[in-house]
CSV table of C-alpha atoms and ligand atoms in Angstrom, one decimal:
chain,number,residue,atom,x,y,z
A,1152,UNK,CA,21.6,-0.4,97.5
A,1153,UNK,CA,18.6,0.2,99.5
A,1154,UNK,CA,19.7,3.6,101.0
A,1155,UNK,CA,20.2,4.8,97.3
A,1156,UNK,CA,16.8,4.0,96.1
A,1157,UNK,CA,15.0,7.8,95.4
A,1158,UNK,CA,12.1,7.9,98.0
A,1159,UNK,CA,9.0,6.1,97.2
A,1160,UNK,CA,10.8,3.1,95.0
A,1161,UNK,CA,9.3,-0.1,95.3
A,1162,UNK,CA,12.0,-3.0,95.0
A,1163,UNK,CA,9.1,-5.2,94.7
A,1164,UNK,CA,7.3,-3.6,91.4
A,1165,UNK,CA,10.2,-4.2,89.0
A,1166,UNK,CA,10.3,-4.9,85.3
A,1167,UNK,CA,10.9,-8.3,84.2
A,1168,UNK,CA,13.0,-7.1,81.5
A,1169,UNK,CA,15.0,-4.1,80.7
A,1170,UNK,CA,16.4,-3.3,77.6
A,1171,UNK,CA,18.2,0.0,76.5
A,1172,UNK,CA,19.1,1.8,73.4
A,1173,UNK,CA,22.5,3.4,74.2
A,1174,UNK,CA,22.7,6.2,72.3
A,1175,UNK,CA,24.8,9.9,72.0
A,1176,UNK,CA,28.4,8.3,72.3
A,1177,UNK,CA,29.4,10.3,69.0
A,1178,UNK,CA,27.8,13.4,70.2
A,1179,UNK,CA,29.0,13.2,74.0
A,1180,UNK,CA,33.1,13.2,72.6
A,1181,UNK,CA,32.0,15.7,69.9
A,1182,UNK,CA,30.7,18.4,72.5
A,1183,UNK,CA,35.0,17.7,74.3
A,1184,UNK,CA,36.1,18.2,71.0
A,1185,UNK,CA,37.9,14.5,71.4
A,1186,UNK,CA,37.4,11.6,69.2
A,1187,UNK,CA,34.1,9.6,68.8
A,1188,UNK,CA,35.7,6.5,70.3
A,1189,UNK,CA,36.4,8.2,73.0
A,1190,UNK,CA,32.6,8.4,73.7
A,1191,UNK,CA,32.5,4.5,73.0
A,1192,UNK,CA,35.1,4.3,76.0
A,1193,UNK,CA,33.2,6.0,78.7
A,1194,UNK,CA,30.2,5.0,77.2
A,1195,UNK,CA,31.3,1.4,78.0
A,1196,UNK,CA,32.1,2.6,81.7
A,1197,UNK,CA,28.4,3.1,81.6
A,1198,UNK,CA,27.2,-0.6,80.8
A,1199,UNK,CA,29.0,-1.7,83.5
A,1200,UNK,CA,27.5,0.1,86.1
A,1201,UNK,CA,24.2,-0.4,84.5
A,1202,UNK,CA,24.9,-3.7,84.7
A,1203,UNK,CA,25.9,-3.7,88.3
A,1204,UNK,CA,22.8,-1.9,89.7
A,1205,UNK,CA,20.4,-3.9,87.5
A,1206,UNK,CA,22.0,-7.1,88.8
A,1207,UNK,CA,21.7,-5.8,92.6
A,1208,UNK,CA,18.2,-4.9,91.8
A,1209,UNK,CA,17.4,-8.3,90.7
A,1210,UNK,CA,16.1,-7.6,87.5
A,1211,UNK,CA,16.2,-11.0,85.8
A,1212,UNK,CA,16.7,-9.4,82.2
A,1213,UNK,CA,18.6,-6.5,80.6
A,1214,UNK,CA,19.1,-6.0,76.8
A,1215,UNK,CA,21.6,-3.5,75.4
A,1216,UNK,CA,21.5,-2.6,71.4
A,1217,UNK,CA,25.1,-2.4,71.2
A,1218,UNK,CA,25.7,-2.6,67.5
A,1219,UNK,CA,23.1,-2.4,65.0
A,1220,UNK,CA,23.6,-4.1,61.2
A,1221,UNK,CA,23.1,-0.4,60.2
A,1222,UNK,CA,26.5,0.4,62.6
A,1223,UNK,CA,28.5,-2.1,60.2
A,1224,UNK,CA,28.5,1.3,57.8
A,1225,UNK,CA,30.4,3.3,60.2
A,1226,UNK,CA,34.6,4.1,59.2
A,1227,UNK,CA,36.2,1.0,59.9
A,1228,UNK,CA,38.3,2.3,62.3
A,1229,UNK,CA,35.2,3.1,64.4
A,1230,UNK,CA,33.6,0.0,64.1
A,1231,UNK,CA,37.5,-2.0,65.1
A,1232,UNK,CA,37.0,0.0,68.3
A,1233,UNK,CA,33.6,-0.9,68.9
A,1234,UNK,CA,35.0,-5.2,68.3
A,1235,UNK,CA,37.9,-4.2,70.8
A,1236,UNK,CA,35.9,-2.7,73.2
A,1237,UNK,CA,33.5,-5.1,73.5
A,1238,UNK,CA,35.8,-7.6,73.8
A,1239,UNK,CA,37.6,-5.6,76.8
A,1240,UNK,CA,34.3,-5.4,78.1
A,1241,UNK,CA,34.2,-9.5,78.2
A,1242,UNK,CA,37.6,-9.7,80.0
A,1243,UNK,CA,37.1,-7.1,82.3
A,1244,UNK,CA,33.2,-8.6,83.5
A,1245,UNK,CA,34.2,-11.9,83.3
A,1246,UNK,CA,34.9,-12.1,87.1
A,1247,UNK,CA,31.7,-9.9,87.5
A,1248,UNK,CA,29.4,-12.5,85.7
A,1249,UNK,CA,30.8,-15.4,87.1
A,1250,UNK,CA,30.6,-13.9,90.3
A,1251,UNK,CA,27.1,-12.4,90.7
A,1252,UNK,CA,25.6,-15.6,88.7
A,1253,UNK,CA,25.1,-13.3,85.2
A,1254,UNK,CA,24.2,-15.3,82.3
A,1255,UNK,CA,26.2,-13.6,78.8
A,1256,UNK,CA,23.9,-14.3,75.6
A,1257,UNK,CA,24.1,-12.7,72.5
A,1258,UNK,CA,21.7,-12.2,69.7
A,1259,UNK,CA,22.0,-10.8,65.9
A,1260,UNK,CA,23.9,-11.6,62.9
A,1261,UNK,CA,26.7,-13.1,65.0
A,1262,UNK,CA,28.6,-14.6,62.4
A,1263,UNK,CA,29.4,-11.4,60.9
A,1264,UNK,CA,31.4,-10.7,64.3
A,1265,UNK,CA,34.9,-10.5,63.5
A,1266,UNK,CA,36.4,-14.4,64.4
A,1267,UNK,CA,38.2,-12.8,68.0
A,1268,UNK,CA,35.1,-11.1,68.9
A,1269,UNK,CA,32.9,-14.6,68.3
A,1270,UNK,CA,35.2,-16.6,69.9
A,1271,UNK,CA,35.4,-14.2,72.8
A,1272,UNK,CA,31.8,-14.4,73.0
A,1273,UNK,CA,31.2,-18.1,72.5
A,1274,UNK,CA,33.5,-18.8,75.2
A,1275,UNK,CA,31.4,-16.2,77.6
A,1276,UNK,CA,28.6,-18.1,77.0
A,1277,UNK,CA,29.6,-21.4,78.2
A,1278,UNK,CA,31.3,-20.2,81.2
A,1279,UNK,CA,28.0,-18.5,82.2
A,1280,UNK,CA,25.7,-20.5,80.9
A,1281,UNK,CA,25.0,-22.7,84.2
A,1282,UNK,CA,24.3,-19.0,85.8
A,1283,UNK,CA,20.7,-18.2,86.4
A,1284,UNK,CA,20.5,-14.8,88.5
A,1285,UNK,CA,20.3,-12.5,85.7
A,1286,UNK,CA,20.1,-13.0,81.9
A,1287,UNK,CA,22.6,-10.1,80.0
A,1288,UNK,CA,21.6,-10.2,76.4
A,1289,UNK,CA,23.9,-8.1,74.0
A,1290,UNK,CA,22.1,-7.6,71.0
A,1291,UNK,CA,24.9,-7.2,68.3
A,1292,UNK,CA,25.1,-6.9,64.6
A,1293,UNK,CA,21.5,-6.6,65.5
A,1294,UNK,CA,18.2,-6.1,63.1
A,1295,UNK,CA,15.1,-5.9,63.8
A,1296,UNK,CA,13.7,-6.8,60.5
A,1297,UNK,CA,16.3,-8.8,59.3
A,1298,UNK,CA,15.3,-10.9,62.7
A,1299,UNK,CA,11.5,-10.8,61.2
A,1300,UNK,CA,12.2,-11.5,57.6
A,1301,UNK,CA,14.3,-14.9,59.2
A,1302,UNK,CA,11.7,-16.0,61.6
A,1303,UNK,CA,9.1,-15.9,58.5
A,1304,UNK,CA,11.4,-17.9,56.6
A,1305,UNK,CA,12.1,-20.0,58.7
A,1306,UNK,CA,8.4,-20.9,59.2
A,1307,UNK,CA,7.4,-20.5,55.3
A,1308,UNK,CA,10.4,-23.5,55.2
A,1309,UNK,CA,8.1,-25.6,58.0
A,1310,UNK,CA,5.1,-24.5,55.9
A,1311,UNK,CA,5.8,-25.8,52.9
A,1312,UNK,CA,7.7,-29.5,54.7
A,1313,UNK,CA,4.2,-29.7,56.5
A,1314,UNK,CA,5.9,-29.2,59.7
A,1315,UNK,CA,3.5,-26.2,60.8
A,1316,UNK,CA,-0.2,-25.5,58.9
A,1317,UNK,CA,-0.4,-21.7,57.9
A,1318,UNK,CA,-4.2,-22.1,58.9
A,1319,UNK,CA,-3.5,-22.2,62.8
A,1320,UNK,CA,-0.3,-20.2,63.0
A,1321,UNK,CA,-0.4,-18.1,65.9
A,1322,UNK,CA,2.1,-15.2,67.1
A,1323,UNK,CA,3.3,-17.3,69.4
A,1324,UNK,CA,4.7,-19.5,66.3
A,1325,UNK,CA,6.2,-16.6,65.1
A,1326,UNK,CA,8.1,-15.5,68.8
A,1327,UNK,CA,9.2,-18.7,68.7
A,1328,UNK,CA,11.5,-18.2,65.3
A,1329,UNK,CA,13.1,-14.5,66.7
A,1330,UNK,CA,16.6,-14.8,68.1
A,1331,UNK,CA,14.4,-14.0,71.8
A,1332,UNK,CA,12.7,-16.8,71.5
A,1333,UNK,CA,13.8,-17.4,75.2
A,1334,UNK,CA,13.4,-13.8,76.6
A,1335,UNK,CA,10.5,-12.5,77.7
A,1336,UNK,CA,9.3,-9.2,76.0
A,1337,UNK,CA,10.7,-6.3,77.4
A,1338,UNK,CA,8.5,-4.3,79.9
A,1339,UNK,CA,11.1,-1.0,79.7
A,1340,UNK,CA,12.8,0.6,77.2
A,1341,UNK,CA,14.6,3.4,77.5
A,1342,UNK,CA,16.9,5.5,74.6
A,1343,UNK,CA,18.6,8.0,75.5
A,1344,UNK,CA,20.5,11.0,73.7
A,1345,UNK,CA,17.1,12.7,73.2
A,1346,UNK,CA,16.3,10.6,69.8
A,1347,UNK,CA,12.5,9.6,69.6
A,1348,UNK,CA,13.0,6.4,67.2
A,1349,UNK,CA,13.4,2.8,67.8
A,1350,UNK,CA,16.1,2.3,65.2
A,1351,UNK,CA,15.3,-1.4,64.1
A,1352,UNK,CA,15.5,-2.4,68.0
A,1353,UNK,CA,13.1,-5.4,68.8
A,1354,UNK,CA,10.1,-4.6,66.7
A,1355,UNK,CA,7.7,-7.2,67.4
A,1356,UNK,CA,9.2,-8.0,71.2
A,1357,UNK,CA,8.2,-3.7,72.3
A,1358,UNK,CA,4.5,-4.1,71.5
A,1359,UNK,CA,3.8,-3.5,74.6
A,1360,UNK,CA,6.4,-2.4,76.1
A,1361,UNK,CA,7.0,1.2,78.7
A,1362,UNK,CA,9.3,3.8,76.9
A,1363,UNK,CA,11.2,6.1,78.5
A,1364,UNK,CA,13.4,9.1,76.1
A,1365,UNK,CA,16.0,10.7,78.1
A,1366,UNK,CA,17.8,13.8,76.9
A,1367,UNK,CA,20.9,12.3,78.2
A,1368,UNK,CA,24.3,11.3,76.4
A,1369,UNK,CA,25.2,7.5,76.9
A,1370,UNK,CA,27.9,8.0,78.9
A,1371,UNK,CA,26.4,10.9,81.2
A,1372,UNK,CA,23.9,8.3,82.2
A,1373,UNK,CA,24.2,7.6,85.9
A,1374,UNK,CA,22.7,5.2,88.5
A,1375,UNK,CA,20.7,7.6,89.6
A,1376,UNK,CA,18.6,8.4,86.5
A,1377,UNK,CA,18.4,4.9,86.1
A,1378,UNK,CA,17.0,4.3,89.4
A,1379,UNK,CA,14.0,7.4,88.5
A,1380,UNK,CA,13.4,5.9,85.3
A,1381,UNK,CA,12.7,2.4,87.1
A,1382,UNK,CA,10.4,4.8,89.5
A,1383,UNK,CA,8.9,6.4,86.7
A,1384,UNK,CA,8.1,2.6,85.5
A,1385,UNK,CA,6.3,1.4,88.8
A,1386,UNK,CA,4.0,5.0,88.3
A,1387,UNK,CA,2.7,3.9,84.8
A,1388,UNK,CA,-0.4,2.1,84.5
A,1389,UNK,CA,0.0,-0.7,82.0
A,1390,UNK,CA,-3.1,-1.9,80.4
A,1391,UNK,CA,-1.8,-3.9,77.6
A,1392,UNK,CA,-4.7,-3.2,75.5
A,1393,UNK,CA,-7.7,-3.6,78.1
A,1394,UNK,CA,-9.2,-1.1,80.9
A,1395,UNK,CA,-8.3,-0.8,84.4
A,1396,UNK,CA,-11.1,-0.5,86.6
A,1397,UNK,CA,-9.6,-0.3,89.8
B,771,FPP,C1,25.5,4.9,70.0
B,771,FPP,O1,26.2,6.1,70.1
B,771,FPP,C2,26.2,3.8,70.5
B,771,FPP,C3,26.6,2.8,69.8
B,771,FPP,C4,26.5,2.7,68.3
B,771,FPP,C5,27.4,1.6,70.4
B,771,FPP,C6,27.1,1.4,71.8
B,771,FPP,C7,28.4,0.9,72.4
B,771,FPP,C8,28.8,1.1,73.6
B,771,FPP,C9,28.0,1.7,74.7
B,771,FPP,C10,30.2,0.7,74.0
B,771,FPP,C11,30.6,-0.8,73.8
B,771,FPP,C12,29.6,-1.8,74.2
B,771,FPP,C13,29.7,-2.7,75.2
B,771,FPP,C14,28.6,-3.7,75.4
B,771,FPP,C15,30.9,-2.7,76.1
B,771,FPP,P1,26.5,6.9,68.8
B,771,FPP,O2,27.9,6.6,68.4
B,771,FPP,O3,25.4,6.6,67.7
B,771,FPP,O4,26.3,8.3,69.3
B,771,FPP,P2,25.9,9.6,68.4
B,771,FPP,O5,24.4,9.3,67.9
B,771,FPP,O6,25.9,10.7,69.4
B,771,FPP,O7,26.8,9.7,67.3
């Protein structure tokens, strides 16, 4: 890995946590006049080696927004190749997390998950969940605001039994209730395709989080823009809020 790194990388000045909007399948098989779910095939080609190169790094945490609740209104046919390949996805990376001590978790309305695709997933989880190198969350059937609009019920419920006093609730209560309750927020996001919109992705978790747009199409996306992007990271100067007087 270290002879691919673009000059000036620093291994040591990584984010904690990486998550990515993966975005332009559709347009990527539209432009080869072939079939959208042919752009979900390669763009699945490109999770895995994202997925490989952020293990190597040793990032501790990558997100992907695989399938949004908005994606549930897609033809039916495109969203039964989306279950099947994620669930080739699983079989084929099984080896690969068990191997390279990958955690599989999975966040979002999961019990909207076709019963093969849950299963699939469920059982994932348990092999991995003893791993501790590197935490991939796949963030499926996957709402930002439907995530919100839960954690707040879920505390007006503890309100209202006396479990939790409105008068001291802090953000912290709040993180607590979101399906990330143990993630750390993201320090990078990137979307690619070109769009300039978060999509419902992790609303609360990006407050402070790096973005990076790239014009690229999900399954053009190579290591090696990956590896700028994580440079481009280490050059920004991340105040959260306060000044820098260095
Ligand atoms: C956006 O492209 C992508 C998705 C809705 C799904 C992402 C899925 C994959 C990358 C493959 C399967 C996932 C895993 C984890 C193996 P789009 O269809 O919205 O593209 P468009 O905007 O160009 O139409």
């Amino acid at each position: 890995m270290s002879s691919d790194l673009p000059t000036g990388f620093q291994t040591e000045l990584l984010p904690v946590h990486v998550a990515i909007i993966m975005d332009g399948n559709g347009r990527w098989a539209k432009k080869r006049l072939m079939n959208r779910v042919k752009g979900h095939e390669r763009g699945s080609e490109t999770v895995r080696s994202v997925v490989r190169t952020t293990r190597k790094l040793g990032i501790p945490y990558l997100s992907l927004y695989a399938f949004s609740t908005e994606n549930w209104e897609r033809p039916k046919t495109e969203v039964a190749t989306l279950m099947s390949l994620l669930r080739r996805f699983l079989a084929s990376e099984r080896e690969e997390m068990l191997g390279n001590n990958i955690r599989l978790n999975a966040i979002g309305e999961l019990d909207r998950l076709p019963a093969t695709v849950r299963s699939d997933l469920e059982a994932m989880m348990v092999e991995t969940a003893g791993n501790n190198g590197m935490v991939l969350t796949l963030c499926l059937s996957y709402g930002s605001r439907d995530e919100l609009t839960e954690a707040m019920r879920a505390v007006a419920i503890k309100v209202t039994q006396g479990l939790l006093d409105p008068a001291s609730l802090s953000s912290d209560d709040i993180a607590r209730h979101l399906y990330t309750a143990d993630l750390p927020d993201p320090d990078l996001l990137i979307r690619t395709s070109g769009e300039l919109r978060l999509s419902n992705f992790m609303l609360w978790q990006l407050a402070y989080t790096e973005f990076v747009f790239s014009p690229t199409l999900w399954p053009d996306f190579t290591k090696e823009e990956y590896l700028e992007i994580l440079k481009m990271f280490q050059e920004r100067d991340r105040r959260f809020g306060r000044v820098n007087d260095t």
